[in-house]
Amino acid sequence: MSAIPFKTEMDFTYGEVTHMSPRIRRVIANNPSAFTFTGTGTYIIGTGQVAVIDPGPLLNDHVEAILNALEPGETITHIVITHTHSDHSPAAAPLKEKTGAPIYGHAPIMVQAEDSQVQLDEDQDENYRPDHIVKDGDIIAGNDWTLEAVTTPGHMRNHICYALQEEKTLFTGDHVMGWSTSIVAPPDGSMFDYMASLNKLLKRDDVLYMPTHGPVIDDPKNFVKAYIEHRKGRENQIIEQLESGQTNIREMVTILYAAVDKRLHPAAALSVFAHMQDLVQRGHVISSQMPPTLNASFTLKED
């Protein structure tokens, strides 16, 4: 399995503006965690009339930092959302209230966790209300920028990446992150969809990825290939556990993630569950419950 070439360096000071290119600025929110790295990176696209990608969590200081990042005379004309986890979209509402800019993103979805499942820090933004529903291939444009919507379900089923055509730069949200593998956690995450979305990106010619968390990715195709290899490697480990007679996801996690902080084991269990759902969907594994649940027993399907 190829090692994923993660970078750990990242210039950030909460609220300060980093100029990534003549058309791209980034402001980091003060919401660091085990799921967000140094915090949500909000991108400001263009000059004059600008777009904001992922305004971030509901933090008044961050909303003000976004507004303060504008040059004199600039206005926000578009608010663009990659997906609706609570560290990405909630600040869209107050930013719209202050600027009048409409919100662009996927249609809202409802996510209900089952009793057997674990809630992560990344809760769904239940107050998300887009003004314009974005679909695959849609174009959102300003005076000196053009964003193409690239739907990438998997991390969340309403996830969308956006390609800045003028710079061949893809804003990858949480689909591909610069500091860690992306979390794929049911019920809102799907490993089957996630792998398909990774393969979709391999067919594109983007030169740079700018994720919402972590540094810029300057070798995107090899990075995505490493992501795919990582997932395939984890799948092989799960199959080995099944071959050894292990049937319970949580017990697998204690073995597969023995070196990982136990506080992250609930998230790891959901990741293994996502792989298990994928294996069941592809006909390789049988679940004692259908649809599969985190507490089900799993066995390999005989050839």
Coordinates of C-alpha atoms in Angstrom, one line a residue, residues 12 15 22 89 141 158 180 198 231:
F12 CA -2.1 30.0 9.6
G15 CA -8.5 35.5 11.3
P22 CA -3.9 36.4 -7.3
S89 CA -21.9 25.8 6.2
A141 CA -19.3 32.8 -12.3
N158 CA -24.4 16.2 -0.6
S180 CA -5.5 13.2 6.9
L198 CA -12.2 9.5 -6.0
R231 CA -8.8 2.5 1.3

